[in-house]
Amino acid sequence: MTLVLCDLLGRDGYRFSPYVWRTKMALAHKGLAADIVGITLTDKSALSGWTDYRKAPVLKHGNTIVCDSWHIAVYLEENWPEAPALFPDRASLSFARFLNAWVVSDLYPLLLPLIARDVLDHVHSGDRARYRATREERFGRTLEQAQAQRESEAALFRSRLDPIREVVANSPFLCGDTPCYADYILFGLFQWARCTSAFPLLDHADPLYAWRREMLDLFAGLGREAPGYPC
Amino acid sequence: MTLVLCDLLGRDGYRFSPYVWRTKMALAHKGLAADIVGITLTDKSALSGWTDYRKAPVLKHGNTIVCDSWHIAVYLEENWPEAPALFPDRASLSFARFLNAWVVSDLYPLLLPLIARDVLDHVHSGDRARYRATREERFGRTLEQAQAQRESEAALFRSRLDPIREVVANSPFLCGDTPCYADYILFGLFQWARCTSAFPLLDHADPLYAWRREMLDLFAGLGREAPGYPC
């Protein structure tokens, strides 16, 4: 049965959704391929007939529609139990569940203002006005004003990473010697930045830099080959 | 060989150090007993001859001195491998390592101002002046001023718990069906509050409330029996 993945389209070949990147890495981890359909922020017609849910990723597997990257990961794990595990044990499931919430609540809001002006240059042409308006309303300042402060504001984002830095300073991947879904959650965030912005988030001596390099190498360079910026 | 644990003494029988609670739970998990010696914030002479390190917990095992709750946990795991595991797998070690940093960097600073005035009433009599001075310098306001704001400021502390709330809403303990060291890290923070303050941190419907109740029941109610306040 064919898998179809609904992705968020940027301009040209740019594909930067942090949530879709989680799913793309999870599919590759399971050795699965999926056809891609696309939505934009302003045109979600590709999902019509699938679901009323309106955010990528959405996975279609036969007649089954699975919305939200977390639910997709759980679905893949349950339906392809013989393929490499995304959650090899209960602790890795708990850690991933924690990160699934923490990355969105504690990291994403700090990273967004640093790169939102850059993201604007990579959204689909029909999305530019909407993207600017919604983000500027959230920030209470223009994208340019936010970006002008990023050298100083990046310090808080980087320090908030300290707990995860402790982990990768002591382990190749978040749950051991091989990557699992917890890694893909965090990687999605960095890949969102890498596909939209040349702003350097991590110093070369940072243990997270080495971890990200390993993540970019996975699956024949799936993340590295995607249109984006060296980092 | 006898184990001796250096604890932080409060007034009377109050023993509230969040870091020593991690170690007390870890020792109980391993089925180990330890003699207790005590320091206060202003009198650390019990550690003289042991180490220049000046914070509880410190563990003495024969001629071996182990400082810092994290290193003690690792030491117990390495030296009592046949006893129940504190880190049953690599993911539980990573998750614990993350929480060891996150609880201190992200939770402790938000909880401290809420209860510091209450903690003052439980420190050793010789420590009161020092405790007040150091905390008030850190806060830039008096302990009473901080406490006066706690009803509103508690909201941020509670919301910062959301990622861990996701975990315990789906699992009895942080890494599965039995407690492990990750649980003791988080429990130490709540036990610090419980042993010093009647301020209610968690609503009864909160999944973390049920988790904490289970933690208080462990080891014949080791945490529950300690002098403190119902919560």
GROMACS .gro file of C-alpha atoms in nm:
model
  462
    1MET     CA    1   0.000   0.000   0.000
    2THR     CA    2   0.142   0.334  -0.103
    3LEU     CA    3   0.231   0.589   0.161
    4VAL     CA    4   0.157   0.952   0.078
    5LEU     CA    5   0.303   1.231   0.289
    6CYS     CA    6   0.163   1.581   0.290
    7ASP     CA    7   0.451   1.830   0.317
    8LEU     CA    8   0.458   2.207   0.351
    9LEU     CA    9   0.583   2.363   0.029
   10GLY     CA   10   0.824   2.653   0.040
   11ARG     CA   11   0.936   2.841  -0.267
   12ASP     CA   12   1.124   2.640  -0.528
   13GLY     CA   13   1.261   2.324  -0.366
   14TYR     CA   14   1.276   2.453  -0.008
   15ARG     CA   15   1.109   2.216   0.239
   16PHE     CA   16   1.164   2.337   0.591
   17SER     CA   17   0.877   2.235   0.819
   18PRO     CA   18   1.038   2.111   1.144
   19TYR     CA   19   0.749   1.873   1.196
   20VAL     CA   20   0.765   1.724   0.847
   21TRP     CA   21   1.139   1.673   0.892
   22ARG     CA   22   1.066   1.461   1.198
   23THR     CA   23   0.842   1.244   0.982
   24LYS     CA   24   1.081   1.226   0.687
   25MET     CA   25   1.356   1.104   0.917
   26ALA     CA   26   1.120   0.857   1.084
   27LEU     CA   27   1.014   0.716   0.746
   28ALA     CA   28   1.378   0.679   0.641
   29HIS     CA   29   1.456   0.513   0.976
   30LYS     CA   30   1.187   0.256   0.899
   31GLY     CA   31   1.313   0.213   0.543
   32LEU     CA   32   0.988   0.347   0.402
   33ALA     CA   33   0.932   0.568   0.099
   34ALA     CA   34   0.636   0.798   0.054
   35ASP     CA   35   0.492   0.996  -0.234
   36ILE     CA   36   0.474   1.366  -0.154
   37VAL     CA   37   0.180   1.602  -0.191
   38GLY     CA   38   0.206   1.960  -0.084
   39ILE     CA   39   0.016   2.236   0.085
   40THR     CA   40   0.113   2.594   0.148
   41LEU     CA   41   0.005   2.819   0.433
   42THR     CA   42  -0.267   2.967   0.215
   43ASP     CA   43  -0.360   2.672  -0.008
   44LYS     CA   44  -0.442   2.350   0.175
   45SER     CA   45  -0.657   2.198  -0.099
   46ALA     CA   46  -0.431   1.892  -0.122
   47LEU     CA   47  -0.573   1.783   0.214
   48SER     CA   48  -0.934   1.817   0.101
   49GLY     CA   49  -1.092   1.476   0.091
   50TRP     CA   50  -0.829   1.350   0.338
   51THR     CA   51  -0.905   1.533   0.660
   52ASP     CA   52  -1.018   1.859   0.814
   53TYR     CA   53  -0.677   1.880   0.985
   54ARG     CA   54  -0.487   2.162   0.824
   55LYS     CA   55  -0.119   2.123   0.914
   56ALA     CA   56   0.163   1.920   0.764
   57PRO     CA   57   0.264   1.647   0.811
   58VAL     CA   58  -0.032   1.425   0.737
   59LEU     CA   59   0.029   1.065   0.632
   60LYS     CA   60  -0.207   0.866   0.411
   61HIS     CA   61  -0.169   0.489   0.420
   62GLY     CA   62  -0.438   0.325   0.214
   63ASN     CA   63  -0.760   0.452   0.367
   64THR     CA   64  -0.593   0.550   0.693
   65ILE     CA   65  -0.517   0.917   0.754
   66VAL     CA   66  -0.274   1.000   1.036
   67CYS     CA   67  -0.234   1.363   1.143
   68ASP     CA   68   0.045   1.517   1.350
   69SER     CA   69   0.409   1.410   1.348
   70TRP     CA   70   0.386   1.240   1.689
   71HIS     CA   71   0.090   1.027   1.592
   72ILE     CA   72   0.261   0.939   1.264
   73ALA     CA   73   0.570   0.818   1.450
   74VAL     CA   74   0.357   0.601   1.679
   75TYR     CA   75   0.166   0.470   1.376
   76LEU     CA   76   0.485   0.378   1.194
   77GLU     CA   77   0.617   0.201   1.503
   78GLU     CA   78   0.298   0.000   1.547
   79ASN     CA   79   0.258  -0.093   1.182
   80TRP     CA   80   0.620  -0.168   1.098
   81PRO     CA   81   0.737  -0.339   1.419
   82GLU     CA   82   0.999  -0.544   1.232
   83ALA     CA   83   1.177  -0.237   1.098
   84PRO     CA   84   1.430  -0.056   1.321
   85ALA     CA   85   1.255   0.080   1.628
   86LEU     CA   86   1.184   0.451   1.668
   87PHE     CA   87   1.119   0.387   2.038
   88PRO     CA   88   1.341   0.092   2.134
   89ASP     CA   89   1.233   0.091   2.499
   90ARG     CA   90   0.998   0.266   2.742
   91ALA     CA   91   1.258   0.521   2.845
   92SER     CA   92   1.320   0.627   2.486
   93LEU     CA   93   0.944   0.667   2.440
   94SER     CA   94   0.924   0.884   2.752
   95PHE     CA   95   1.225   1.093   2.655
   96ALA     CA   96   1.079   1.144   2.307
   97ARG     CA   97   0.742   1.237   2.452
   98PHE     CA   98   0.913   1.492   2.676
   99LEU     CA   99   1.111   1.640   2.386
  100ASN     CA  100   0.804   1.648   2.164
  101ALA     CA  101   0.654   1.902   2.405
  102TRP     CA  102   0.974   2.073   2.524
  103VAL     CA  103   1.111   2.156   2.180
  104VAL     CA  104   0.785   2.330   2.089
  105SER     CA  105   0.725   2.506   2.420
  106ASP     CA  106   1.079   2.600   2.520
  107LEU     CA  107   1.301   2.605   2.211
  108TYR     CA  108   1.084   2.694   1.911
  109PRO     CA  109   0.964   3.031   2.052
  110LEU     CA  110   1.324   3.135   2.115
  111LEU     CA  111   1.450   3.028   1.773
  112LEU     CA  112   1.163   3.166   1.567
  113PRO     CA  113   1.244   3.538   1.605
  114LEU     CA  114   1.610   3.473   1.519
  115ILE     CA  115   1.531   3.333   1.175
  116ALA     CA  116   1.177   3.439   1.087
  117ARG     CA  117   1.296   3.710   0.847
  118ASP     CA  118   1.505   3.447   0.670
  119VAL     CA  119   1.216   3.202   0.667
  120LEU     CA  120   1.007   3.467   0.492
  121ASP     CA  121   1.243   3.449   0.195
  122HIS     CA  122   1.178   3.075   0.162
  123VAL     CA  123   0.802   3.047   0.201
  124HIS     CA  124   0.586   2.993  -0.104
  125SER     CA  125   0.531   3.320  -0.291
  126GLY     CA  126   0.161   3.312  -0.210
  127ASP     CA  127   0.238   3.280   0.162
  128ARG     CA  128   0.462   3.582   0.214
  129ALA     CA  129   0.199   3.832   0.326
  130ARG     CA  130   0.031   3.588   0.559
  131TYR     CA  131   0.359   3.468   0.708
  132ARG     CA  132   0.478   3.819   0.781
  133ALA     CA  133   0.148   3.931   0.928
  134THR     CA  134   0.100   3.634   1.160
  135ARG     CA  135   0.458   3.633   1.290
  136GLU     CA  136   0.474   4.008   1.339
  137GLU     CA  137   0.151   3.998   1.533
  138ARG     CA  138   0.299   3.729   1.754
  139PHE     CA  139   0.627   3.917   1.805
  140GLY     CA  140   0.484   4.264   1.845
  141ARG     CA  141   0.762   4.388   1.617
  142THR     CA  142   0.860   4.353   1.254
  143LEU     CA  143   1.058   4.055   1.128
  144GLU     CA  144   1.342   4.295   1.053
  145GLN     CA  145   1.337   4.435   1.406
  146ALA     CA  146   1.347   4.083   1.548
  147GLN     CA  147   1.635   3.983   1.325
  148ALA     CA  148   1.832   4.295   1.416
  149GLN     CA  149   1.844   4.169   1.777
  150ARG     CA  150   1.939   3.814   1.702
  151GLU     CA  151   2.307   3.824   1.785
  152SER     CA  152   2.221   3.903   2.145
  153GLU     CA  153   1.895   3.707   2.165
  154ALA     CA  154   2.062   3.391   2.036
  155ALA     CA  155   2.240   3.355   2.371
  156LEU     CA  156   1.919   3.257   2.547
  157PHE     CA  157   1.834   2.999   2.281
  158ARG     CA  158   2.182   2.850   2.307
  159SER     CA  159   2.178   2.835   2.687
  160ARG     CA  160   1.834   2.674   2.689
  161LEU     CA  161   1.999   2.388   2.498
  162ASP     CA  162   2.234   2.309   2.788
  163PRO     CA  163   2.043   2.007   2.920
  164ILE     CA  164   2.043   1.839   2.579
  165ARG     CA  165   2.407   1.938   2.533
  166GLU     CA  166   2.485   1.734   2.847
  167VAL     CA  167   2.331   1.432   2.679
  168VAL     CA  168   2.514   1.450   2.346
  169ALA     CA  169   2.842   1.526   2.521
  170ASN     CA  170   2.811   1.176   2.669
  171SER     CA  171   2.633   0.974   2.401
  172PRO     CA  172   2.652   0.964   2.019
  173PHE     CA  173   2.274   0.994   1.990
  174LEU     CA  174   2.010   1.090   2.243
  175CYS     CA  175   1.923   0.736   2.349
  176GLY     CA  176   2.249   0.555   2.281
  177ASP     CA  177   2.468   0.449   1.992
  178THR     CA  178   2.198   0.468   1.727
  179PRO     CA  179   1.946   0.741   1.649
  180CYS     CA  180   1.586   0.710   1.754
  181TYR     CA  181   1.277   0.928   1.733
  182ALA     CA  182   1.397   1.161   2.011
  183ASP     CA  183   1.684   1.261   1.783
  184TYR     CA  184   1.450   1.335   1.494
  185ILE     CA  185   1.239   1.566   1.708
  186LEU     CA  186   1.539   1.782   1.791
  187PHE     CA  187   1.688   1.749   1.443
  188GLY     CA  188   1.367   1.882   1.286
  189LEU     CA  189   1.418   2.209   1.470
  190PHE     CA  190   1.774   2.251   1.348
  191GLN     CA  191   1.683   2.142   0.998
  192TRP     CA  192   1.410   2.407   0.983
  193ALA     CA  193   1.680   2.665   1.055
  194ARG     CA  194   1.931   2.507   0.816
  195CYS     CA  195   1.683   2.506   0.526
  196THR     CA  196   1.597   2.874   0.567
  197SER     CA  197   1.883   3.064   0.727
  198ALA     CA  198   2.260   3.102   0.716
  199PHE     CA  199   2.263   3.233   1.073
  200PRO     CA  200   2.507   3.016   1.270
  201LEU     CA  201   2.331   2.865   1.570
  202LEU     CA  202   2.603   2.637   1.702
  203ASP     CA  203   2.973   2.688   1.755
  204HIS     CA  204   3.194   2.423   1.593
  205ALA     CA  205   3.319   2.314   1.936
  206ASP     CA  206   2.963   2.258   2.062
  207PRO     CA  207   2.882   1.888   2.119
  208LEU     CA  208   2.550   1.961   1.952
  209TYR     CA  209   2.737   2.065   1.638
  210ALA     CA  210   2.897   1.719   1.615
  211TRP     CA  211   2.562   1.555   1.687
  212ARG     CA  212   2.394   1.757   1.411
  213ARG     CA  213   2.670   1.664   1.166
  214GLU     CA  214   2.600   1.296   1.237
  215MET     CA  215   2.229   1.356   1.190
  216LEU     CA  216   2.290   1.524   0.855
  217ASP     CA  217   2.489   1.219   0.742
  218LEU     CA  218   2.210   0.970   0.815
  219PHE     CA  219   2.025   0.794   0.533
  220ALA     CA  220   2.276   0.890   0.263
  221GLY     CA  221   2.270   1.253   0.369
  222LEU     CA  222   1.892   1.297   0.353
  223GLY     CA  223   1.906   1.614   0.561
  224ARG     CA  224   2.231   1.746   0.415
  225GLU     CA  225   2.115   1.710   0.054
  226ALA     CA  226   1.803   1.916   0.111
  227PRO     CA  227   1.823   2.273  -0.023
  228GLY     CA  228   1.952   2.496   0.256
  229TYR     CA  229   2.264   2.656   0.397
  230PRO     CA  230   2.592   2.512   0.520
  231CYS     CA  231   2.598   2.510   0.898
  232MET     CA  232   3.187  -0.145   5.441
  233THR     CA  233   2.972   0.122   5.601
  234LEU     CA  234   2.820   0.395   5.388
  235VAL     CA  235   2.809   0.742   5.539
  236LEU     CA  236   2.600   1.014   5.379
  237CYS     CA  237   2.653   1.380   5.448
  238ASP     CA  238   2.314   1.556   5.461
  239LEU     CA  239   2.218   1.921   5.498
  240LEU     CA  240   2.066   1.980   5.840
  241GLY     CA  241   1.764   2.201   5.879
  242ARG     CA  242   1.618   2.297   6.214
  243ASP     CA  243   1.487   2.011   6.426
  244GLY     CA  244   1.426   1.710   6.206
  245TYR     CA  245   1.372   1.896   5.878
  246ARG     CA  246   1.585   1.754   5.595
  247PHE     CA  247   1.496   1.924   5.272
  248SER     CA  248   1.794   1.937   5.035
  249PRO     CA  249   1.659   1.842   4.690
  250TYR     CA  250   1.994   1.691   4.599
  251VAL     CA  251   2.021   1.480   4.915
  252TRP     CA  252   1.669   1.353   4.851
  253ARG     CA  253   1.783   1.225   4.514
  254THR     CA  254   2.055   1.031   4.691
  255LYS     CA  255   1.834   0.902   4.971
  256MET     CA  256   1.590   0.765   4.716
  257ALA     CA  257   1.874   0.616   4.511
  258LEU     CA  258   2.017   0.442   4.819
  259ALA     CA  259   1.674   0.303   4.907
  260HIS     CA  260   1.629   0.188   4.546
  261LYS     CA  261   1.952  -0.008   4.578
  262GLY     CA  262   1.846  -0.145   4.916
  263LEU     CA  263   2.136   0.031   5.089
  264ALA     CA  264   2.145   0.198   5.430
  265ALA     CA  265   2.380   0.479   5.523
  266ASP     CA  266   2.480   0.648   5.846
  267ILE     CA  267   2.410   1.019   5.836
  268VAL     CA  268   2.640   1.305   5.924
  269GLY     CA  269   2.527   1.663   5.886
  270ILE     CA  270   2.646   2.003   5.776
  271THR     CA  271   2.467   2.333   5.780
  272LEU     CA  272   2.513   2.626   5.543
  273THR     CA  273   2.748   2.790   5.793
  274ASP     CA  274   2.911   2.487   5.958
  275LYS     CA  275   3.062   2.234   5.720
  276SER     CA  276   3.311   2.088   5.963
  277ALA     CA  277   3.163   1.739   5.925
  278LEU     CA  278   3.321   1.730   5.577
  279SER     CA  279   3.665   1.827   5.703
  280GLY     CA  280   3.901   1.538   5.652
  281TRP     CA  281   3.668   1.402   5.381
  282THR     CA  282   3.693   1.654   5.099
  283ASP     CA  283   3.723   2.019   5.012
  284TYR     CA  284   3.383   1.993   4.842
  285ARG     CA  285   3.134   2.188   5.049
  286LYS     CA  286   2.785   2.081   4.943
  287ALA     CA  287   2.563   1.793   5.044
  288PRO     CA  288   2.526   1.519   4.947
  289VAL     CA  289   2.867   1.362   4.984
  290LEU     CA  290   2.895   0.985   5.019
  291LYS     CA  291   3.176   0.807   5.205
  292HIS     CA  292   3.226   0.441   5.124
  293GLY     CA  293   3.532   0.307   5.301
  294ASN     CA  294   3.810   0.533   5.183
  295THR     CA  295   3.617   0.650   4.878
  296ILE     CA  296   3.457   0.994   4.885
  297VAL     CA  297   3.197   1.069   4.617
  298CYS     CA  298   3.071   1.427   4.578
  299ASP     CA  299   2.757   1.548   4.398
  300SER     CA  300   2.429   1.359   4.372
  301TRP     CA  301   2.483   1.268   4.006
  302HIS     CA  302   2.824   1.113   4.068
  303ILE     CA  303   2.685   0.930   4.370
  304ALA     CA  304   2.409   0.776   4.156
  305VAL     CA  305   2.661   0.662   3.896
  306TYR     CA  306   2.886   0.525   4.173
  307LEU     CA  307   2.601   0.327   4.329
  308GLU     CA  308   2.506   0.185   3.989
  309GLU     CA  309   2.863   0.077   3.915
  310ASN     CA  310   2.931  -0.071   4.257
  311TRP     CA  311   2.599  -0.245   4.318
  312PRO     CA  312   2.517  -0.373   3.968
  313GLU     CA  313   2.315  -0.666   4.106
  314ALA     CA  314   2.072  -0.438   4.292
  315PRO     CA  315   1.779  -0.283   4.101
  316ALA     CA  316   1.911  -0.053   3.828
  317LEU     CA  317   1.895   0.324   3.861
  318PHE     CA  318   1.964   0.347   3.486
  319PRO     CA  319   1.813   0.034   3.332
  320ASP     CA  320   1.911   0.126   2.976
  321ARG     CA  321   2.092   0.393   2.776
  322ALA     CA  322   1.778   0.596   2.715
  323SER     CA  323   1.701   0.615   3.087
  324LEU     CA  324   2.058   0.732   3.147
  325SER     CA  325   2.019   1.003   2.881
  326PHE     CA  326   1.681   1.113   3.010
  327ALA     CA  327   1.819   1.131   3.365
  328ARG     CA  328   2.122   1.326   3.247
  329PHE     CA  329   1.890   1.572   3.072
  330LEU     CA  330   1.670   1.611   3.378
  331ASN     CA  331   1.972   1.649   3.607
  332ALA     CA  332   2.053   1.971   3.420
  333TRP     CA  333   1.700   2.081   3.328
  334VAL     CA  334   1.555   2.064   3.679
  335VAL     CA  335   1.832   2.289   3.808
  336SER     CA  336   1.842   2.534   3.517
  337ASP     CA  337   1.473   2.559   3.428
  338LEU     CA  338   1.264   2.453   3.728
  339TYR     CA  339   1.461   2.532   4.044
  340PRO     CA  340   1.496   2.908   3.972
  341LEU     CA  341   1.119   2.934   3.921
  342LEU     CA  342   1.030   2.737   4.233
  343LEU     CA  343   1.281   2.898   4.469
  344PRO     CA  344   1.115   3.242   4.500
  345LEU     CA  345   0.778   3.077   4.562
  346ILE     CA  346   0.893   2.897   4.877
  347ALA     CA  347   1.215   3.064   4.991
  348ARG     CA  348   1.041   3.250   5.275
  349ASP     CA  349   0.903   2.918   5.395
  350VAL     CA  350   1.242   2.751   5.358
  351LEU     CA  351   1.387   3.021   5.583
  352ASP     CA  352   1.169   2.893   5.867
  353HIS     CA  353   1.319   2.545   5.830
  354VAL     CA  354   1.689   2.611   5.794
  355HIS     CA  355   1.920   2.554   6.090
  356SER     CA  356   1.901   2.843   6.336
  357GLY     CA  357   2.261   2.939   6.261
  358ASP     CA  358   2.184   2.959   5.889
  359ARG     CA  359   1.895   3.205   5.889
  360ALA     CA  360   2.090   3.525   5.833
  361ARG     CA  361   2.304   3.375   5.562
  362TYR     CA  362   2.010   3.212   5.386
  363ARG     CA  363   1.811   3.533   5.378
  364ALA     CA  364   2.103   3.745   5.261
  365THR     CA  365   2.213   3.516   4.977
  366ARG     CA  366   1.861   3.457   4.842
  367GLU     CA  367   1.758   3.820   4.866
  368GLU     CA  368   2.070   3.923   4.679
  369ARG     CA  369   1.983   3.672   4.408
  370PHE     CA  370   1.619   3.783   4.386
  371GLY     CA  371   1.678   4.157   4.414
  372ARG     CA  372   1.384   4.166   4.657
  373THR     CA  373   1.305   4.042   5.006
  374LEU     CA  374   1.185   3.690   5.068
  375GLU     CA  375   0.855   3.837   5.182
  376GLN     CA  376   0.819   4.037   4.860
  377ALA     CA  377   0.888   3.726   4.655
  378GLN     CA  378   0.636   3.522   4.849
  379ALA     CA  379   0.370   3.790   4.812
  380GLN     CA  380   0.380   3.736   4.435
  381ARG     CA  381   0.373   3.360   4.441
  382GLU     CA  382   0.010   3.299   4.353
  383SER     CA  383   0.067   3.462   4.016
  384GLU     CA  384   0.429   3.356   3.965
  385ALA     CA  385   0.344   2.990   4.029
  386ALA     CA  386   0.173   2.978   3.690
  387LEU     CA  387   0.504   2.993   3.506
  388PHE     CA  388   0.652   2.717   3.721
  389ARG     CA  389   0.348   2.498   3.660
  390SER     CA  390   0.348   2.557   3.284
  391ARG     CA  391   0.720   2.484   3.259
  392LEU     CA  392   0.630   2.136   3.389
  393ASP     CA  393   0.414   2.062   3.085
  394PRO     CA  394   0.667   1.842   2.902
  395ILE     CA  395   0.714   1.617   3.207
  396ARG     CA  396   0.338   1.619   3.262
  397GLU     CA  397   0.303   1.465   2.914
  398VAL     CA  398   0.527   1.182   3.025
  399VAL     CA  399   0.353   1.094   3.351
  400ALA     CA  400   0.012   1.123   3.186
  401ASN     CA  401   0.121   0.824   2.976
  402SER     CA  402   0.347   0.623   3.205
  403PRO     CA  403   0.340   0.536   3.579
  404PHE     CA  404   0.701   0.646   3.620
  405LEU     CA  405   0.930   0.848   3.396
  406CYS     CA  406   1.094   0.551   3.229
  407GLY     CA  407   0.820   0.290   3.251
  408ASP     CA  408   0.639   0.083   3.512
  409THR     CA  409   0.904   0.113   3.783
  410PRO     CA  410   1.086   0.419   3.916
  411CYS     CA  411   1.440   0.493   3.814
  412TYR     CA  412   1.689   0.770   3.883
  413ALA     CA  413   1.514   1.015   3.651
  414ASP     CA  414   1.215   1.001   3.888
  415TYR     CA  415   1.432   1.071   4.190
  416ILE     CA  416   1.578   1.382   4.028
  417LEU     CA  417   1.234   1.533   3.981
  418PHE     CA  418   1.106   1.401   4.312
  419GLY     CA  419   1.389   1.574   4.498
  420LEU     CA  420   1.260   1.909   4.378
  421PHE     CA  421   0.906   1.842   4.499
  422GLN     CA  422   1.028   1.692   4.824
  423TRP     CA  423   1.232   2.008   4.894
  424ALA     CA  424   0.907   2.204   4.866
  425ARG     CA  425   0.705   1.950   5.065
  426CYS     CA  426   0.952   1.952   5.356
  427THR     CA  427   0.950   2.331   5.387
  428SER     CA  428   0.624   2.475   5.257
  429ALA     CA  429   0.248   2.421   5.267
  430PHE     CA  430   0.208   2.612   4.939
  431PRO     CA  431   0.016   2.384   4.700
  432LEU     CA  432   0.218   2.339   4.382
  433LEU     CA  433   0.002   2.082   4.204
  434ASP     CA  434  -0.370   2.054   4.154
  435HIS     CA  435  -0.518   1.719   4.259
  436ALA     CA  436  -0.621   1.651   3.898
  437ASP     CA  437  -0.266   1.705   3.772
  438PRO     CA  438  -0.102   1.382   3.648
  439LEU     CA  439   0.207   1.499   3.834
  440TYR     CA  440   0.008   1.493   4.157
  441ALA     CA  441  -0.065   1.123   4.111
  442TRP     CA  442   0.297   1.058   4.018
  443ARG     CA  443   0.421   1.239   4.329
  444ARG     CA  444   0.179   1.039   4.547
  445GLU     CA  445   0.330   0.718   4.410
  446MET     CA  446   0.677   0.852   4.475
  447LEU     CA  447   0.587   0.936   4.835
  448ASP     CA  448   0.467   0.577   4.885
  449LEU     CA  449   0.794   0.419   4.772
  450PHE     CA  450   1.020   0.240   5.020
  451ALA     CA  451   0.760   0.222   5.296
  452GLY     CA  452   0.679   0.590   5.261
  453LEU     CA  453   1.037   0.718   5.295
  454GLY     CA  454   0.944   1.055   5.150
  455ARG     CA  455   0.602   1.077   5.310
  456GLU     CA  456   0.730   1.003   5.660
  457ALA     CA  457   0.985   1.284   5.651
  458PRO     CA  458   0.884   1.595   5.847
  459GLY     CA  459   0.701   1.826   5.612
  460TYR     CA  460   0.357   1.935   5.498
  461PRO     CA  461   0.068   1.744   5.344
  462CYS     CA  462   0.055   1.809   4.972
   0.00000   0.00000   0.00000
